[in-house]
Short mmCIF file of C-alpha atoms and ligand atoms in Angstrom, two decimals:
data_model
loop_
_atom_site.label_atom_id
_atom_site.label_comp_id
_atom_site.label_asym_id
_atom_site.label_seq_id
_atom_site.Cartn_x
_atom_site.Cartn_y
_atom_site.Cartn_z
CA MET A 9 -35.62 -1.41 46.97
CA ILE A 10 -38.26 1.27 47.47
CA ARG A 11 -37.46 3.66 50.27
CA SER A 12 -40.29 4.93 52.41
CA ASN A 13 -38.51 5.34 55.78
CA GLY A 14 -36.64 8.38 56.85
CA VAL A 15 -39.46 10.75 56.44
CA ALA A 16 -41.55 11.66 59.54
CA PRO A 17 -45.35 11.90 59.34
CA ALA A 18 -46.64 15.22 58.14
CA SER A 19 -46.63 18.02 60.67
CA ARG A 20 -49.67 20.14 60.07
CA ASP A 21 -48.24 23.51 61.10
CA THR A 22 -45.60 23.60 58.36
CA LEU A 23 -48.20 22.31 55.85
CA LEU A 24 -50.00 25.45 56.64
CA GLY A 25 -46.94 27.49 55.75
CA GLY A 26 -49.27 30.26 54.64
CA LEU A 27 -47.34 30.89 51.40
CA SER A 28 -48.76 30.67 47.96
CA ILE A 29 -47.05 30.79 44.61
CA ASP A 30 -47.50 33.44 41.99
CA GLY A 31 -49.77 31.53 39.53
CA ALA A 32 -49.52 34.12 36.74
CA ARG A 33 -45.69 33.96 36.87
CA LEU A 34 -45.85 30.19 36.60
CA TRP A 35 -48.23 30.41 33.70
CA ASP A 36 -45.94 32.90 31.91
CA ALA A 37 -43.01 30.58 32.55
CA LEU A 38 -44.92 27.63 31.02
CA ALA A 39 -45.82 29.79 28.00
CA ALA A 40 -42.23 30.98 27.48
CA LEU A 41 -40.79 27.41 27.61
CA GLY A 42 -43.66 26.24 25.53
CA GLU A 43 -42.50 28.51 22.69
CA ILE A 44 -39.15 26.75 22.44
CA GLY A 45 -39.47 24.01 19.84
CA ALA A 46 -43.06 25.15 19.18
CA PHE A 47 -44.83 24.41 15.90
CA ASP A 48 -48.35 25.19 14.48
CA ASP A 49 -50.37 21.97 14.50
CA GLU A 50 -52.60 22.21 11.45
CA ARG A 51 -55.12 19.65 12.67
CA SER A 52 -55.86 21.42 16.02
CA GLY A 53 -54.81 24.93 15.08
CA LEU A 54 -52.83 24.99 18.33
CA ARG A 55 -49.12 25.48 19.11
CA GLY A 56 -47.60 22.11 19.71
CA VAL A 57 -44.14 21.41 21.16
CA ASN A 58 -41.38 19.36 19.68
CA ARG A 59 -38.27 19.16 21.89
CA LEU A 60 -37.14 15.66 21.15
CA ALA A 61 -34.35 14.68 23.62
CA LEU A 62 -30.88 16.15 22.85
CA THR A 63 -32.05 17.95 19.65
CA ASP A 64 -31.31 21.67 19.09
CA ALA A 65 -34.77 22.42 20.40
CA ASP A 66 -34.11 20.44 23.58
CA ALA A 67 -30.82 22.23 23.92
CA ALA A 68 -32.55 25.63 23.63
CA GLY A 69 -35.05 24.58 26.25
CA ARG A 70 -32.19 23.44 28.50
CA ARG A 71 -30.35 26.67 28.10
CA HIS A 72 -33.59 28.57 28.87
CA VAL A 73 -34.20 26.67 32.13
CA VAL A 74 -30.50 26.94 33.14
CA ALA A 75 -30.77 30.78 32.67
CA ALA A 76 -33.84 30.74 34.98
CA MET A 77 -31.84 28.76 37.54
CA ARG A 78 -28.91 31.16 37.37
CA ALA A 79 -31.33 34.11 37.87
CA LEU A 80 -32.34 32.47 41.09
CA ASP A 81 -28.65 32.21 42.13
CA LEU A 82 -28.88 28.45 42.25
CA GLU A 83 -25.71 26.38 42.38
CA LEU A 84 -25.70 24.50 39.01
CA THR A 85 -24.58 20.97 38.37
CA VAL A 86 -24.62 19.15 35.05
CA ASP A 87 -23.78 15.46 35.36
CA ARG A 88 -22.25 13.05 32.84
CA ILE A 89 -25.73 12.02 31.45
CA GLY A 90 -26.80 15.67 31.06
CA ASN A 91 -29.12 15.76 34.07
CA VAL A 92 -29.19 19.36 35.41
CA TYR A 93 -29.59 20.28 39.06
CA GLY A 94 -30.16 23.75 40.48
CA ARG A 95 -29.43 23.89 44.27
CA ARG A 96 -30.64 26.41 46.81
CA ARG A 97 -28.72 26.50 50.17
CA GLY A 98 -30.45 25.62 53.43
CA THR A 99 -29.67 26.93 56.91
CA ASP A 100 -28.41 23.42 57.70
CA ASP A 101 -26.70 23.07 54.35
CA ALA A 102 -25.02 19.82 55.12
CA LEU A 103 -28.31 17.94 55.25
CA ALA A 104 -29.54 16.00 52.23
CA PRO A 105 -31.76 18.23 50.09
CA VAL A 106 -35.36 18.04 49.25
CA MET A 107 -35.61 17.63 45.49
CA MET A 108 -38.29 18.69 42.99
CA GLY A 109 -38.08 18.17 39.24
CA SER A 110 -39.19 16.33 36.10
CA HIS A 111 -38.24 16.58 32.44
CA ILE A 112 -38.35 19.25 29.73
CA ASP A 113 -37.69 16.94 26.74
CA SER A 114 -40.86 16.09 24.86
CA VAL A 115 -42.35 13.76 22.34
CA PRO A 116 -42.51 15.30 18.86
CA THR A 117 -46.22 16.15 19.16
CA ALA A 118 -46.32 17.42 22.64
CA GLY A 119 -48.17 20.07 24.56
CA ARG A 120 -46.50 22.60 26.91
CA PHE A 121 -47.26 20.95 30.37
CA ASP A 122 -45.86 17.39 30.27
CA GLY A 123 -42.72 17.42 32.51
CA CYS A 124 -42.39 21.28 32.28
CA LEU A 125 -44.89 21.78 35.07
CA GLY A 126 -42.68 19.79 37.47
CA VAL A 127 -39.50 21.71 36.52
CA LEU A 128 -41.00 25.23 36.24
CA GLY A 129 -43.22 24.57 39.25
CA GLY A 130 -40.15 23.71 41.32
CA LEU A 131 -38.53 26.94 40.21
CA GLU A 132 -41.69 28.89 41.09
CA VAL A 133 -41.54 27.34 44.58
CA LEU A 134 -38.00 28.71 44.93
CA ARG A 135 -38.99 32.09 43.52
CA THR A 136 -41.81 32.23 46.06
CA LEU A 137 -39.49 31.44 48.95
CA ALA A 138 -37.02 34.09 47.70
CA ASP A 139 -39.89 36.65 47.45
CA HIS A 140 -40.66 36.01 51.13
CA GLY A 141 -37.15 35.73 52.31
CA VAL A 142 -37.77 32.14 53.40
CA VAL A 143 -34.68 29.90 53.75
CA THR A 144 -35.49 26.29 54.47
CA ARG A 145 -33.55 24.13 56.91
CA ARG A 146 -32.64 21.62 54.22
CA PRO A 147 -31.28 22.68 50.95
CA LEU A 148 -33.65 22.45 48.05
CA VAL A 149 -32.83 21.24 44.53
CA VAL A 150 -34.79 21.56 41.29
CA ALA A 151 -33.79 18.97 38.51
CA PHE A 152 -34.54 18.20 34.98
CA PHE A 153 -33.54 14.80 33.84
CA THR A 154 -32.33 13.78 30.37
CA ASP A 155 -34.66 12.07 27.90
CA GLU A 156 -37.56 11.06 30.09
CA GLU A 157 -39.79 10.28 27.04
CA GLY A 158 -37.49 7.73 25.37
CA ALA A 159 -39.10 8.77 22.02
CA ARG A 160 -35.76 9.26 20.28
CA PHE A 161 -33.30 6.83 21.82
CA GLY A 162 -35.81 4.11 22.61
CA THR A 163 -35.83 3.74 26.42
CA ASP A 164 -37.67 6.00 28.85
CA MET A 165 -36.54 7.73 32.04
CA LEU A 166 -32.95 7.64 30.65
CA GLY A 167 -31.33 10.33 32.74
CA SER A 168 -33.08 9.52 36.06
CA ALA A 169 -32.51 5.76 35.53
CA VAL A 170 -28.77 6.40 35.26
CA ALA A 171 -28.87 8.76 38.30
CA ALA A 172 -30.58 6.10 40.32
CA GLY A 173 -28.33 3.29 39.12
CA ARG A 174 -30.82 1.21 37.12
CA LEU A 175 -29.09 1.95 33.78
CA PRO A 176 -25.34 1.91 33.41
CA LEU A 177 -23.85 5.17 32.00
CA GLU A 178 -21.94 3.44 29.19
CA ALA A 179 -25.10 1.61 28.07
CA ALA A 180 -26.95 4.99 28.01
CA TYR A 181 -24.16 6.61 26.07
CA ALA A 182 -24.25 3.97 23.39
CA LEU A 183 -28.00 4.24 22.71
CA ALA A 184 -28.54 5.60 19.14
CA ASP A 185 -31.49 7.05 17.27
CA ARG A 186 -32.69 5.83 13.85
CA ALA A 187 -30.07 8.06 12.14
CA GLY A 188 -27.22 6.35 14.23
CA LEU A 189 -26.59 9.38 16.31
CA THR A 190 -25.71 8.30 19.92
CA VAL A 191 -26.64 9.77 23.31
CA HIS A 192 -23.05 10.52 24.00
CA GLY A 193 -22.46 12.26 20.72
CA GLU A 194 -25.59 14.33 20.96
CA LEU A 195 -24.89 15.29 24.57
CA GLU A 196 -21.47 16.49 23.50
CA ARG A 197 -22.85 18.30 20.38
CA ILE A 198 -25.41 20.30 22.38
CA GLY A 199 -22.95 21.15 25.17
CA PHE A 200 -24.65 19.21 28.03
CA LEU A 201 -22.13 16.36 28.48
CA GLY A 202 -21.46 17.25 32.01
CA THR A 203 -18.62 16.19 34.21
CA ALA A 204 -20.38 15.66 37.60
CA PRO A 205 -20.82 12.00 38.64
CA GLU A 206 -24.01 10.61 37.23
CA ARG A 207 -24.96 8.63 40.23
CA LEU A 208 -27.13 10.92 42.47
CA SER A 209 -26.47 10.90 46.16
CA PRO A 210 -29.87 10.20 47.75
CA PRO A 211 -31.96 13.32 48.40
CA HIS A 212 -33.96 13.44 51.66
CA ALA A 213 -37.09 13.15 49.55
CA TYR A 214 -38.29 13.83 45.98
CA VAL A 215 -41.63 15.41 44.98
CA GLU A 216 -42.77 15.86 41.39
CA CYS A 217 -45.75 17.85 40.14
CA HIS A 218 -47.08 16.50 36.89
CA ILE A 219 -50.17 16.61 34.72
CA GLU A 220 -52.18 13.37 35.01
CA GLN A 221 -52.17 12.78 31.27
CA GLY A 222 -55.53 10.97 31.53
CA PRO A 223 -59.22 11.53 32.28
CA THR A 224 -59.55 10.22 35.87
CA LEU A 225 -59.34 13.43 37.95
CA ARG A 226 -61.18 15.65 35.61
CA GLN A 227 -64.14 13.14 35.14
CA ALA A 228 -64.31 12.78 38.92
CA GLY A 229 -64.28 16.56 39.41
CA VAL A 230 -61.34 16.22 41.77
CA ASP A 231 -58.74 19.12 42.03
CA LEU A 232 -55.59 17.10 42.55
CA GLY A 233 -54.14 13.55 42.61
CA ALA A 234 -52.03 12.00 45.35
CA VAL A 235 -50.13 9.44 43.31
CA THR A 236 -49.77 5.91 44.89
CA GLY A 237 -47.15 4.78 42.36
CA VAL A 238 -46.39 4.09 38.71
CA GLN A 239 -47.55 0.94 36.90
CA ALA A 240 -45.19 -1.62 35.35
CA ILE A 241 -43.96 -0.75 31.82
CA SER A 242 -42.57 -3.11 29.21
CA TRP A 243 -41.44 -1.92 25.73
CA HIS A 244 -40.48 -4.17 22.81
CA GLU A 245 -39.00 -3.24 19.45
CA VAL A 246 -40.20 -5.99 17.09
CA THR A 247 -38.56 -6.85 13.72
CA ILE A 248 -40.62 -8.90 11.21
CA VAL A 249 -38.93 -10.33 8.16
CA GLY A 250 -41.02 -11.85 5.39
CA LYS A 251 -40.53 -11.72 1.66
CA SER A 252 -40.68 -8.56 -0.46
CA ALA A 253 -42.77 -9.10 -3.57
CA HIS A 254 -44.52 -7.34 -6.46
CA ALA A 255 -48.00 -6.36 -5.37
CA GLY A 256 -49.56 -7.23 -8.78
CA THR A 257 -47.81 -10.36 -9.83
CA THR A 258 -47.47 -12.29 -6.59
CA PRO A 259 -50.37 -14.65 -5.88
CA MET A 260 -51.72 -14.31 -2.33
CA GLU A 261 -50.84 -17.93 -1.37
CA LEU A 262 -47.18 -17.25 -2.15
CA ARG A 263 -46.77 -14.22 0.12
CA HIS A 264 -44.96 -13.78 3.36
CA ASP A 265 -46.18 -10.31 4.08
CA ALA A 266 -44.64 -8.55 7.06
CA GLY A 267 -47.43 -6.02 7.09
CA VAL A 268 -50.03 -8.69 7.60
CA ALA A 269 -48.01 -10.30 10.28
CA CYS A 270 -47.72 -6.96 12.05
CA ALA A 271 -51.50 -6.46 11.79
CA LYS A 272 -52.09 -9.87 13.26
CA ILE A 273 -49.85 -9.05 16.19
CA ASN A 274 -51.58 -5.77 16.77
CA LEU A 275 -55.01 -7.41 16.67
CA GLY A 276 -53.62 -10.24 18.83
CA LEU A 277 -52.76 -7.74 21.57
CA ARG A 278 -56.29 -6.53 21.54
CA THR A 279 -57.54 -10.15 21.91
CA LEU A 280 -55.22 -10.60 24.93
CA ILE A 281 -56.68 -7.48 26.48
CA ALA A 282 -60.27 -8.61 25.82
CA SER A 283 -59.47 -12.03 27.43
CA GLY A 284 -59.31 -10.34 30.80
CA ARG A 285 -56.59 -12.78 31.85
CA PHE A 286 -54.23 -9.95 32.66
CA GLY A 287 -56.43 -7.71 34.74
CA PRO A 288 -58.58 -4.63 34.09
CA GLY A 289 -55.57 -2.34 34.04
CA PHE A 290 -53.67 -4.15 31.34
CA ARG A 291 -52.88 -1.91 28.26
CA ALA A 292 -51.11 -2.56 24.99
CA THR A 293 -50.15 -0.17 22.24
CA MET A 294 -48.39 -0.54 18.93
CA GLY A 295 -47.28 3.00 18.50
CA ALA A 296 -44.68 2.82 15.75
CA ILE A 297 -45.05 0.72 12.55
CA VAL A 298 -42.39 1.21 9.91
CA PRO A 299 -42.66 -1.05 6.87
CA HIS A 300 -39.92 -1.44 4.32
CA PRO A 301 -39.83 -0.21 1.73
CA GLY A 302 -43.36 1.22 2.55
CA LEU A 303 -44.43 1.65 -1.09
CA VAL A 304 -47.87 1.14 -2.63
CA ASN A 305 -46.96 -1.63 -5.05
CA ILE A 306 -44.53 -3.71 -2.93
CA VAL A 307 -45.40 -6.33 -0.35
CA PRO A 308 -43.38 -5.20 2.71
CA GLY A 309 -40.56 -7.75 3.23
CA ARG A 310 -39.45 -6.17 6.45
CA LEU A 311 -41.16 -4.18 9.15
CA VAL A 312 -40.17 -2.74 12.49
CA CYS A 313 -42.90 -1.98 15.08
CA THR A 314 -43.02 -1.18 18.79
CA VAL A 315 -45.13 -2.79 21.51
CA ASP A 316 -45.82 -0.86 24.71
CA LEU A 317 -47.34 -2.90 27.56
CA ARG A 318 -48.59 -1.42 30.87
CA ASN A 319 -49.99 -3.16 33.91
CA PRO A 320 -50.33 -2.03 37.59
CA ASP A 321 -49.80 -5.65 38.72
CA ASP A 322 -46.23 -7.15 38.21
CA ALA A 323 -47.39 -10.79 38.23
CA LEU A 324 -50.04 -10.08 35.61
CA MET A 325 -47.48 -8.08 33.57
CA ARG A 326 -45.15 -11.03 33.55
CA ALA A 327 -47.96 -13.40 32.46
CA ALA A 328 -48.98 -10.98 29.79
CA GLU A 329 -45.41 -10.69 28.48
CA GLN A 330 -45.31 -14.52 28.12
CA ALA A 331 -48.60 -14.50 26.19
CA VAL A 332 -47.36 -11.72 23.86
CA LEU A 333 -44.09 -13.76 23.12
CA ALA A 334 -46.37 -16.73 22.30
CA LEU A 335 -48.35 -14.48 20.00
CA TYR A 336 -45.19 -13.54 18.16
CA GLU A 337 -44.33 -17.24 17.67
CA ASP A 338 -47.88 -18.04 16.46
CA VAL A 339 -47.83 -15.26 13.90
CA SER A 340 -44.35 -16.17 12.75
CA ARG A 341 -45.50 -19.78 12.11
CA ASP A 342 -48.84 -18.85 10.48
CA GLU A 343 -47.41 -16.21 8.15
CA GLY A 344 -43.96 -17.83 7.40
CA VAL A 345 -42.10 -14.75 8.67
CA SER A 346 -39.45 -14.35 11.29
CA VAL A 347 -40.43 -12.24 14.34
CA THR A 348 -37.59 -11.11 16.58
CA TRP A 349 -37.85 -8.61 19.40
CA ARG A 350 -35.64 -6.74 21.88
CA GLN A 351 -36.62 -5.30 25.21
CA THR A 352 -36.10 -1.59 25.08
CA ALA A 353 -37.67 -0.58 28.42
CA ARG A 354 -38.75 -2.56 31.51
CA THR A 355 -39.75 -1.38 34.92
CA ASN A 356 -41.87 -2.96 37.61
CA HIS A 357 -44.68 -1.28 39.43
CA VAL A 358 -43.17 1.26 41.76
CA PRO A 359 -45.04 2.30 44.86
CA PHE A 360 -44.55 5.84 46.25
CA ALA A 361 -43.77 6.60 49.95
CA GLU A 362 -46.96 6.62 52.06
CA ALA A 363 -45.59 9.59 54.02
CA ILE A 364 -45.37 11.72 50.84
CA GLN A 365 -48.80 10.65 49.70
CA ALA A 366 -50.20 11.62 53.10
CA ARG A 367 -48.51 15.03 52.89
CA VAL A 368 -50.01 15.69 49.43
CA THR A 369 -53.46 14.71 50.72
CA SER A 370 -53.13 16.89 53.84
CA ALA A 371 -51.80 19.91 52.01
CA ALA A 372 -54.59 19.72 49.42
CA ALA A 373 -57.18 19.44 52.16
CA ALA A 374 -55.61 22.29 54.13
CA ARG A 375 -56.14 24.40 50.99
CA GLY A 376 -59.70 23.28 50.60
CA LEU A 377 -58.85 21.29 47.51
CA SER A 378 -60.36 17.93 46.77
CA VAL A 379 -57.79 15.15 46.25
CA ARG A 380 -57.93 11.43 45.53
CA SER A 381 -55.32 8.69 45.23
CA LEU A 382 -54.58 7.14 41.91
CA VAL A 383 -51.85 5.09 40.25
CA SER A 384 -49.95 6.73 37.42
CA GLY A 385 -50.66 5.31 34.06
CA ALA A 386 -47.58 7.09 32.61
CA GLY A 387 -43.99 6.61 33.54
CA HIS A 388 -42.24 9.42 35.46
CA ASP A 389 -38.75 10.30 36.78
CA ALA A 390 -40.27 9.90 40.28
CA GLN A 391 -40.33 6.14 39.78
CA GLU A 392 -36.57 6.15 39.46
CA LEU A 393 -35.95 8.55 42.35
CA ALA A 394 -38.18 6.28 44.51
CA HIS A 395 -35.20 3.83 44.46
CA LEU A 396 -33.07 6.47 46.20
CA CYS A 397 -35.33 8.14 48.64
CA PRO A 398 -39.03 8.60 49.65
CA ALA A 399 -40.68 9.92 46.55
CA GLY A 400 -44.15 11.00 45.49
CA MET A 401 -46.06 13.02 42.97
CA VAL A 402 -48.85 15.64 42.85
CA PHE A 403 -51.10 15.12 39.81
CA VAL A 404 -52.93 18.04 38.15
CA PRO A 405 -56.11 17.33 36.09
CA GLY A 406 -56.21 17.89 32.31
CA GLU A 407 -58.93 19.25 30.11
CA PHE A 408 -60.23 17.34 26.97
CA ASP A 409 -60.20 14.01 28.85
CA GLY A 410 -56.63 14.73 29.85
CA ILE A 411 -55.27 14.25 26.42
CA SER A 412 -51.44 14.38 26.40
CA HIS A 413 -48.53 13.80 24.07
CA ASN A 414 -50.69 16.03 21.79
CA PRO A 415 -50.89 19.79 21.20
CA ARG A 416 -54.36 19.74 22.75
CA GLU A 417 -52.80 18.93 26.14
CA PHE A 418 -54.21 21.59 28.47
CA SER A 419 -54.51 22.28 32.16
CA THR A 420 -55.95 25.53 33.43
CA PRO A 421 -53.90 28.19 35.21
CA GLU A 422 -55.87 27.37 38.37
CA GLN A 423 -55.21 23.62 38.10
CA CYS A 424 -51.50 24.31 37.60
CA THR A 425 -51.43 26.75 40.55
CA ASN A 426 -53.27 24.35 42.85
CA GLY A 427 -50.72 21.63 41.96
CA VAL A 428 -47.64 23.85 42.62
CA ASN A 429 -49.06 25.30 45.82
CA VAL A 430 -49.40 21.75 47.14
CA LEU A 431 -45.92 21.06 45.95
CA LEU A 432 -44.74 24.14 47.88
CA ASP A 433 -46.53 22.98 51.07
CA VAL A 434 -45.16 19.42 50.86
CA VAL A 435 -41.58 20.59 50.13
CA LEU A 436 -41.64 23.20 52.96
CA ASP A 437 -42.77 20.46 55.40
CA LEU A 438 -40.08 17.97 54.26
CA ALA A 439 -37.37 20.64 54.22
CA ALA A 440 -38.07 21.48 57.92
CA GLU A 441 -37.25 17.97 59.00
CA ALA A 442 -33.98 17.27 60.89
O1 HGY B 6 -44.33 6.77 28.28
C1 HGY B 6 -44.60 7.29 29.37
O2 HGY B 6 -45.36 6.75 30.17
C2 HGY B 6 -44.06 8.58 29.72
O3 HGY B 6 -44.84 9.63 29.15
N1 HGY B 6 -42.64 8.75 29.26
MN1 MN B 7 -43.86 13.41 31.53
MN1 MN B 8 -44.61 12.25 28.39
#
């Protein structure tokens, strides 16, 4: 159930709070966190970031942000799935807080903005309030959620999904990476297996500032995005078992090649897209392909690959999933291989609260910034928080066609400052509400 009630329409006077963040301080904070888990990417010559969830690099990033929370005298909470919350008291401290946040875990080939802008932007909002001696009526919380990316343990929005009740804690604990290391074991190993209850009591509202991770805003020459929601996501892990064979001695007609079956599925996805049957927004990606044994002179007898489906329309997503399962069966029959799959992530389209979207639009306009509505192509923690309270997002454009999950990911200091200033305005307005 998506909550959009409980939040009054925007009141313009607080939207014009007159405060602005320190953009240079935000930029320095992004650079400092970006050095944790950094690597030199030969191809681009840039510094990339690899802070895969619950690795030592993620742990170092977590400790770095916790130290920043402590420096702001925030009341710290670490819950049983490793989500971390920094709370700033309000004058009416018994009221439900307004929450900001995102994630600081990354894919292995990341840039320094994905997720970090929302967490460090939230802390910059709190620093700005502290600089000006402003105490809001409602308490404010900045959060970072565990394993938003899903790149290591296989399902996305792990921490926020547990906090919002979509994923049971024990199921999350049992998830394991390719080396068999579990979420529970890794949380314990890095010292972030917290004791606070993992189910989050509903905030008054949740606002997340995030890079768009796509070309829309930059190509339209628009300063910011008021996000309408997040499209449906469906992830499969597919296992194909054929027959291992010698590459030189085995006649083609005797082969059951898992690699060919995988290629047929990948091309089949492209054919489904091209059919137009599942709408213009339907996207399919085979991101991971792991043949076994993966050697030059052996026909792969076994192969594990991933399928990532996205669609802004739930009914079209369901129809597309049926077509993909039929594709698996066709390839299995044609190639004489077995194709089995397991669902590793599945969320419907999640709409964001109109009242939050309206605030983002008003706040941007009040600052003379251009803003447009758009649906998020990527998944975000906000989509889980939307099941607990009115939630919304401020999108910041990205350079180089908004490339993301890549060291070339880049938003300018001005773009980041604009986004976090609007985050400040919207949060100030929400935090003034009874
Ligand atoms: O996969 C996603 O959409 C997000 O980046 N985790
Ligand atoms: Mn992200
Ligand atoms: Mn991401």
